């Protein structure tokens, strides 16, 4: 990080800046919902932004990269022949106020759909990634049940254009990381260069917030793989599977869950239609149902295990694909989704009982 | 979608039906050729798209040698019995019934091929046993038709085929041809014989490979997942090498390009990394969900 690309802006200027950006760009930012929670929505006016939000119910990643019912391709019949057309194009946007754990989630999306897949990279994902600018915001209030610090996801190191940090004195520290970020920052009316003292202040703020995450991963991140390999037949999975109501909420709220279904949506005239992508979940029993009715992950325990292993054992280009946001913990109606609780129970040799 | 070079991932190519063969009353074989003259690349299966209905992955059954044309064989899955009026059947149309309505000269919209196939070329000089259960014969004949063209490159070749009844031999012409010409050692097992008596399973004909040395014998097991365990148990006594035992694993596939996550086996994607895996890969990559 070069010192000259770090600045300081005042809080009032920050809102003016957003107002200016809104003239040119669509801004996706955390706003307060009617029930007092938070959600990423496209802004109508800058005051709607809640910079002190703890977390949103739904992650911004799905909203950006997998909009519900996104058209993959379209078709229409012309003289009896099927002619295919393109699907939905990308929506240029600036994501404002994305927390570091959600920024870490982008890395998993890149691994599953991005350029690393070479010829199989998802074209719509790449296009959307291209036109999405990320203005990150360091966490002020760690989300309930979160454990980002022990996963190293409390500080973002890549995949953002600008990172903002509240210095708790009415000023924000602005780190501009990319050219795109610089061009966005140019519309700020009033700013100062960050002094060495400001850098120190940011470090202190980050260190202080890091201690406030309520949970800690019970297994060191480097040992997760070996830890879970030894426990794939642990009774925890089946016992927990019995309690699972297969509502799939834990996956729908997960910022790193990328699974989807592609389904057909014909128009009523039968002469045109499209293929649309929608969220899907490995926690639904029919997810692995094959022709002939055989289900690959038939037992609920196998599905519970798949989720835990997918987040902590299978590598999506990161040490763990869980980012520790704790959304699944709060979403689960059966109170069994908590990864911390799962790893704690797995650590015990005995069959866990309630 | 302007700067997307690989947009073709989801866009089918039009293929014309050159020939249709009725294999049984429920299965048909289609010979196809892409309208724009493009070649068919390597791969194990294609995704056949039925506009307005959906898409299904279908195994290729032509030899990988053929680049101009390709073949698929499709079992028709009928709507539930009880009502047969046309309107009702229309609404319940699935991809297989859609394909079966097609005539010679009609077109199908096809993506692919996708997936990694049985590596016949790496196994030259070996005995090959293709162990097939039921409808697994469709993908099963793909390497066999290729071996038939370069037969001298291989030692003994076995076709060990288990199916429900003699009426369900799916490729009777090919099987008879291979049996008569003795090009392959074909053994068949029927669960129910023509006269209605109880027959045997494919595990009963595996002793054909008795006497083949493990170091130069490869087997390819393709069929419903229920047959994997009994076949493996029966093969145990021949001490085959893990790297020479291949499985064609089936999973639900929605996108066929490694994107949707439905076909995951542990951390691999069946549509991209498979569907053919050697036992060594299954063990090395710890795919304990596979079998």
Tab-separated table of N, CA, C and O in Angstrom, chain A residues 275-350:
chain	number	residue	atom	x	y	z
A	275	UNK	N	-33.845	-19.440	-20.240
A	275	UNK	CA	-33.351	-20.276	-19.150
A	275	UNK	C	-32.902	-19.325	-18.057
A	275	UNK	O	-32.152	-18.391	-18.318
A	276	UNK	N	-33.402	-19.552	-16.844
A	276	UNK	CA	-33.063	-18.643	-15.759
A	276	UNK	C	-32.312	-19.395	-14.664
A	276	UNK	O	-32.461	-20.589	-14.476
A	277	UNK	N	-31.491	-18.606	-14.001
A	277	UNK	CA	-30.698	-19.150	-12.911
A	277	UNK	C	-31.345	-18.748	-11.596
A	277	UNK	O	-31.785	-17.611	-11.450
A	278	UNK	N	-31.440	-19.674	-10.682
A	278	UNK	CA	-31.982	-19.323	-9.369
A	278	UNK	C	-31.142	-20.009	-8.307
A	278	UNK	O	-30.466	-20.995	-8.578
A	279	UNK	N	-31.206	-19.469	-7.107
A	279	UNK	CA	-30.481	-20.050	-5.982
A	279	UNK	C	-30.919	-21.488	-5.774
A	279	UNK	O	-32.082	-21.816	-5.913
A	280	UNK	N	-29.998	-22.344	-5.433
A	280	UNK	CA	-30.362	-23.691	-5.036
A	280	UNK	C	-29.517	-24.040	-3.827
A	280	UNK	O	-28.568	-23.325	-3.503
A	281	UNK	N	-29.856	-25.124	-3.169
A	281	UNK	CA	-29.147	-25.437	-1.933
A	281	UNK	C	-28.887	-26.924	-1.800
A	281	UNK	O	-29.769	-27.751	-2.021
A	282	UNK	N	-27.659	-27.251	-1.394
A	282	UNK	CA	-27.291	-28.645	-1.165
A	282	UNK	C	-28.004	-29.210	0.056
A	282	UNK	O	-27.915	-30.400	0.328
A	283	UNK	N	-28.688	-28.365	0.819
A	283	UNK	CA	-29.383	-28.853	2.004
A	283	UNK	C	-30.792	-29.346	1.675
A	283	UNK	O	-31.486	-29.880	2.530
A	284	UNK	N	-31.221	-29.157	0.439
A	284	UNK	CA	-32.531	-29.648	0.035
A	284	UNK	C	-32.383	-31.100	-0.433
A	284	UNK	O	-31.466	-31.415	-1.188
A	285	UNK	N	-33.284	-31.984	-0.001
A	285	UNK	CA	-33.121	-33.404	-0.312
A	285	UNK	C	-33.049	-33.694	-1.816
A	285	UNK	O	-32.343	-34.590	-2.248
A	286	UNK	N	-33.777	-32.924	-2.621
A	286	UNK	CA	-33.817	-33.213	-4.051
A	286	UNK	C	-32.614	-32.720	-4.826
A	286	UNK	O	-32.513	-32.939	-6.030
A	287	UNK	N	-31.700	-32.065	-4.143
A	287	UNK	CA	-30.571	-31.426	-4.817
A	287	UNK	C	-29.741	-32.426	-5.616
A	287	UNK	O	-29.228	-32.118	-6.680
A	288	UNK	N	-29.586	-33.640	-5.087
A	288	UNK	CA	-28.728	-34.615	-5.763
A	288	UNK	C	-29.539	-35.771	-6.348
A	288	UNK	O	-29.012	-36.835	-6.590
A	289	UNK	N	-30.834	-35.533	-6.578
A	289	UNK	CA	-31.680	-36.604	-7.114
A	289	UNK	C	-31.385	-36.810	-8.595
A	289	UNK	O	-31.408	-35.884	-9.381
A	290	UNK	N	-31.092	-38.080	-8.929
A	290	UNK	CA	-30.696	-38.367	-10.310
A	290	UNK	C	-31.861	-38.999	-11.070
A	290	UNK	O	-32.865	-39.356	-10.486
A	291	UNK	N	-31.656	-39.179	-12.368
A	291	UNK	CA	-32.626	-39.896	-13.175
A	291	UNK	C	-32.819	-41.267	-12.542
A	291	UNK	O	-31.858	-41.925	-12.155
A	292	UNK	N	-34.054	-41.711	-12.416
A	292	UNK	CA	-34.309	-42.987	-11.779
A	292	UNK	C	-34.616	-42.837	-10.300
A	292	UNK	O	-34.975	-43.801	-9.640
A	293	UNK	N	-34.444	-41.622	-9.771
A	293	UNK	CA	-34.868	-41.371	-8.400
A	293	UNK	C	-33.838	-41.618	-7.316
A	293	UNK	O	-34.126	-41.420	-6.145
A	294	UNK	N	-32.636	-42.074	-7.696
A	294	UNK	CA	-31.608	-42.289	-6.681
A	294	UNK	C	-31.104	-40.931	-6.189
A	294	UNK	O	-30.847	-40.031	-6.985
A	295	UNK	N	-30.977	-40.788	-4.867
A	295	UNK	CA	-30.475	-39.536	-4.296
A	295	UNK	C	-29.071	-39.778	-3.761
A	295	UNK	O	-28.858	-40.664	-2.931
A	296	UNK	N	-28.115	-39.009	-4.251
A	296	UNK	CA	-26.722	-39.250	-3.881
A	296	UNK	C	-26.483	-38.961	-2.398
A	296	UNK	O	-25.853	-39.739	-1.699
A	297	UNK	N	-26.966	-37.815	-1.937
A	297	UNK	CA	-26.846	-37.523	-0.495
A	297	UNK	C	-28.220	-37.678	0.116
A	297	UNK	O	-28.963	-36.728	0.266
A	298	UNK	N	-28.542	-38.919	0.427
A	298	UNK	CA	-29.910	-39.228	0.818
A	298	UNK	C	-30.187	-38.876	2.273
A	298	UNK	O	-31.214	-38.291	2.591
A	299	UNK	N	-29.263	-39.232	3.156
A	299	UNK	CA	-29.553	-39.005	4.575
A	299	UNK	C	-29.340	-37.544	4.926
A	299	UNK	O	-28.456	-36.887	4.372
A	300	UNK	N	-30.154	-37.016	5.846
A	300	UNK	CA	-29.963	-35.622	6.271
A	300	UNK	C	-28.557	-35.406	6.818
A	300	UNK	O	-27.969	-34.341	6.629
A	301	UNK	N	-28.016	-36.436	7.473
A	301	UNK	CA	-26.667	-36.326	8.030
A	301	UNK	C	-25.630	-36.084	6.945
A	301	UNK	O	-24.695	-35.298	7.118
A	302	UNK	N	-25.801	-36.723	5.808
A	302	UNK	CA	-24.854	-36.548	4.702
A	302	UNK	C	-24.895	-35.119	4.188
A	302	UNK	O	-23.880	-34.561	3.782
A	303	UNK	N	-26.082	-34.521	4.229
A	303	UNK	CA	-26.194	-33.144	3.748
A	303	UNK	C	-25.579	-32.167	4.742
A	303	UNK	O	-24.896	-31.216	4.360
A	304	UNK	N	-25.818	-32.414	6.027
A	304	UNK	CA	-25.210	-31.578	7.061
A	304	UNK	C	-23.681	-31.669	6.946
A	304	UNK	O	-22.972	-30.667	6.972
A	305	UNK	N	-23.191	-32.866	6.757
A	305	UNK	CA	-21.748	-33.078	6.642
A	305	UNK	C	-21.197	-32.372	5.405
A	305	UNK	O	-20.136	-31.751	5.446
A	306	UNK	N	-21.945	-32.437	4.316
A	306	UNK	CA	-21.471	-31.793	3.095
A	306	UNK	C	-21.283	-30.295	3.309
A	306	UNK	O	-20.312	-29.706	2.853
A	307	UNK	N	-22.191	-29.705	4.050
A	307	UNK	CA	-22.105	-28.261	4.275
A	307	UNK	C	-20.882	-27.927	5.121
A	307	UNK	O	-20.111	-27.027	4.783
A	308	UNK	N	-20.702	-28.660	6.210
A	308	UNK	CA	-19.573	-28.373	7.094
A	308	UNK	C	-18.249	-28.600	6.346
A	308	UNK	O	-17.326	-27.784	6.414
A	309	UNK	N	-18.165	-29.701	5.604
A	309	UNK	CA	-16.919	-29.984	4.882
A	309	UNK	C	-16.695	-28.971	3.767
A	309	UNK	O	-15.572	-28.562	3.498
A	310	UNK	N	-17.769	-28.559	3.115
A	310	UNK	CA	-17.617	-27.589	2.039
A	310	UNK	C	-17.060	-26.275	2.574
A	310	UNK	O	-16.252	-25.625	1.925
A	311	UNK	N	-17.468	-25.919	3.774
A	311	UNK	CA	-17.010	-24.640	4.321
A	311	UNK	C	-15.614	-24.729	4.920
A	311	UNK	O	-14.880	-23.753	4.929
A	312	UNK	N	-15.248	-25.899	5.456
A	312	UNK	CA	-13.995	-25.938	6.213
A	312	UNK	C	-12.952	-26.909	5.682
A	312	UNK	O	-11.819	-26.901	6.132
A	313	UNK	N	-13.334	-27.784	4.759
A	313	UNK	CA	-12.372	-28.785	4.312
A	313	UNK	C	-12.051	-28.621	2.829
A	313	UNK	O	-10.901	-28.510	2.434
A	314	UNK	N	-13.075	-28.582	1.997
A	314	UNK	CA	-12.833	-28.468	0.562
A	314	UNK	C	-12.268	-27.092	0.266
A	314	UNK	O	-12.783	-26.093	0.732
A	315	UNK	N	-11.222	-27.049	-0.520
A	315	UNK	CA	-10.560	-25.772	-0.734
A	315	UNK	C	-11.104	-25.067	-1.950
A	315	UNK	O	-11.086	-25.580	-3.034
A	316	UNK	N	-11.585	-23.883	-1.755
A	316	UNK	CA	-12.013	-23.054	-2.878
A	316	UNK	C	-10.979	-21.945	-3.044
A	316	UNK	O	-11.304	-20.770	-3.063
A	317	UNK	N	-9.729	-22.343	-3.089
A	317	UNK	CA	-8.687	-21.344	-3.252
A	317	UNK	C	-8.390	-20.571	-1.980
A	317	UNK	O	-7.634	-19.620	-1.982
A	318	UNK	N	-8.994	-20.946	-0.866
A	318	UNK	CA	-8.729	-20.273	0.407
A	318	UNK	C	-8.539	-21.352	1.471
A	318	UNK	O	-8.832	-22.519	1.246
A	319	UNK	N	-8.094	-20.907	2.630
A	319	UNK	CA	-7.911	-21.859	3.721
A	319	UNK	C	-9.252	-22.447	4.143
A	319	UNK	O	-9.358	-23.613	4.460
A	320	UNK	N	-10.283	-21.623	4.136
A	320	UNK	CA	-11.636	-22.096	4.443
A	320	UNK	C	-12.592	-21.247	3.648
A	320	UNK	O	-12.344	-20.066	3.429
A	321	UNK	N	-13.699	-21.844	3.195
A	321	UNK	CA	-14.613	-21.005	2.424
A	321	UNK	C	-15.660	-20.370	3.334
A	321	UNK	O	-16.471	-19.584	2.869
A	322	UNK	N	-15.640	-20.703	4.618
A	322	UNK	CA	-16.462	-19.970	5.583
A	322	UNK	C	-15.740	-18.658	5.879
A	322	UNK	O	-14.527	-18.645	6.055
A	323	UNK	N	-16.483	-17.554	5.910
A	323	UNK	CA	-15.839	-16.276	6.224
A	323	UNK	C	-16.173	-15.802	7.636
A	323	UNK	O	-15.770	-14.729	8.047
A	324	UNK	N	-16.957	-16.602	8.355
A	324	UNK	CA	-17.187	-16.314	9.772
A	324	UNK	C	-18.189	-15.219	10.071
A	324	UNK	O	-18.154	-14.629	11.145
A	325	UNK	N	-19.113	-14.939	9.142
A	325	UNK	CA	-20.034	-13.821	9.356
A	325	UNK	C	-21.146	-14.158	10.335
A	325	UNK	O	-21.813	-13.256	10.845
A	326	UNK	N	-21.390	-15.451	10.547
A	326	UNK	CA	-22.406	-15.850	11.513
A	326	UNK	C	-23.840	-15.735	11.037
A	326	UNK	O	-24.771	-15.912	11.807
A	327	UNK	N	-24.040	-15.464	9.746
A	327	UNK	CA	-25.418	-15.303	9.253
A	327	UNK	C	-26.213	-16.595	9.400
A	327	UNK	O	-27.390	-16.584	9.764
A	328	UNK	N	-25.554	-17.748	9.110
A	328	UNK	CA	-26.265	-19.022	9.165
A	328	UNK	C	-26.752	-19.322	10.577
A	328	UNK	O	-27.805	-19.914	10.768
A	329	UNK	N	-25.963	-18.894	11.571
A	329	UNK	CA	-26.326	-19.169	12.965
A	329	UNK	C	-27.663	-18.529	13.276
A	329	UNK	O	-28.547	-19.123	13.895
A	330	UNK	N	-27.823	-17.285	12.815
A	330	UNK	CA	-29.044	-16.553	13.115
A	330	UNK	C	-30.199	-16.999	12.236
A	330	UNK	O	-31.361	-16.878	12.609
A	331	UNK	N	-29.894	-17.525	11.052
A	331	UNK	CA	-30.968	-17.897	10.128
A	331	UNK	C	-31.585	-19.241	10.487
A	331	UNK	O	-32.750	-19.483	10.195
A	332	UNK	N	-30.821	-20.122	11.105
A	332	UNK	CA	-31.270	-21.509	11.288
A	332	UNK	C	-32.411	-21.614	12.292
A	332	UNK	O	-32.254	-21.263	13.457
A	333	UNK	N	-33.582	-22.121	11.860
A	333	UNK	CA	-34.707	-22.245	12.793
A	333	UNK	C	-34.505	-23.377	13.797
A	333	UNK	O	-35.121	-23.390	14.853
A	334	UNK	N	-33.650	-24.343	13.456
A	334	UNK	CA	-33.432	-25.470	14.361
A	334	UNK	C	-32.212	-25.246	15.249
A	334	UNK	O	-31.883	-26.094	16.074
A	335	UNK	N	-31.536	-24.131	15.054
A	335	UNK	CA	-30.359	-23.783	15.844
A	335	UNK	C	-29.261	-24.853	15.771
A	335	UNK	O	-28.696	-25.258	16.781
A	336	UNK	N	-28.993	-25.334	14.572
A	336	UNK	CA	-27.947	-26.346	14.421
A	336	UNK	C	-26.880	-25.919	13.419
A	336	UNK	O	-25.938	-26.648	13.156
A	337	UNK	N	-27.042	-24.723	12.832
A	337	UNK	CA	-26.145	-24.353	11.735
A	337	UNK	C	-24.818	-23.787	12.214
A	337	UNK	O	-23.884	-23.664	11.423
A	338	UNK	N	-24.724	-23.429	13.494
A	338	UNK	CA	-23.532	-22.745	13.995
A	338	UNK	C	-22.257	-23.569	13.757
A	338	UNK	O	-22.081	-24.637	14.337
A	339	UNK	N	-21.350	-23.087	12.910
A	339	UNK	CA	-20.126	-23.847	12.633
A	339	UNK	C	-19.249	-24.011	13.876
A	339	UNK	O	-18.579	-25.028	14.028
A	340	UNK	N	-19.285	-23.005	14.761
A	340	UNK	CA	-18.479	-23.083	15.974
A	340	UNK	C	-18.974	-24.225	16.857
A	340	UNK	O	-18.201	-25.063	17.333
A	341	UNK	N	-20.301	-24.273	17.005
A	341	UNK	CA	-20.909	-25.339	17.800
A	341	UNK	C	-20.591	-26.695	17.159
A	341	UNK	O	-20.253	-27.659	17.848
A	342	UNK	N	-20.690	-26.731	15.818
A	342	UNK	CA	-20.428	-27.984	15.114
A	342	UNK	C	-19.001	-28.456	15.365
A	342	UNK	O	-18.766	-29.628	15.702
A	343	UNK	N	-18.052	-27.556	15.216
A	343	UNK	CA	-16.650	-27.958	15.393
A	343	UNK	C	-16.375	-28.335	16.850
A	343	UNK	O	-15.611	-29.268	17.115
A	344	UNK	N	-17.022	-27.641	17.775
A	344	UNK	CA	-16.855	-28.000	19.184
A	344	UNK	C	-17.385	-29.398	19.462
A	344	UNK	O	-16.738	-30.193	20.149
A	345	UNK	N	-18.572	-29.698	18.918
A	345	UNK	CA	-19.159	-31.019	19.148
A	345	UNK	C	-18.357	-32.099	18.440
A	345	UNK	O	-18.207	-33.211	18.934
A	346	UNK	N	-17.837	-31.754	17.265
A	346	UNK	CA	-17.027	-32.737	16.529
A	346	UNK	C	-15.742	-33.060	17.284
A	346	UNK	O	-15.192	-34.151	17.152
A	347	UNK	N	-15.274	-32.083	18.042
A	347	UNK	CA	-14.033	-32.301	18.771
A	347	UNK	C	-14.232	-33.355	19.863
A	347	UNK	O	-13.323	-34.070	20.225
A	348	UNK	N	-15.445	-33.435	20.353
A	348	UNK	CA	-15.712	-34.437	21.386
A	348	UNK	C	-15.817	-35.815	20.753
A	348	UNK	O	-16.429	-35.979	19.716
A	349	UNK	N	-15.238	-36.770	21.392
A	349	UNK	CA	-15.299	-38.140	20.892
A	349	UNK	C	-16.690	-38.727	21.092
A	349	UNK	O	-17.157	-39.541	20.323
A	350	UNK	N	-17.336	-38.285	22.167
A	350	UNK	CA	-18.625	-38.868	22.534
A	350	UNK	C	-19.728	-38.390	21.589
A	350	UNK	O	-19.616	-37.355	20.971
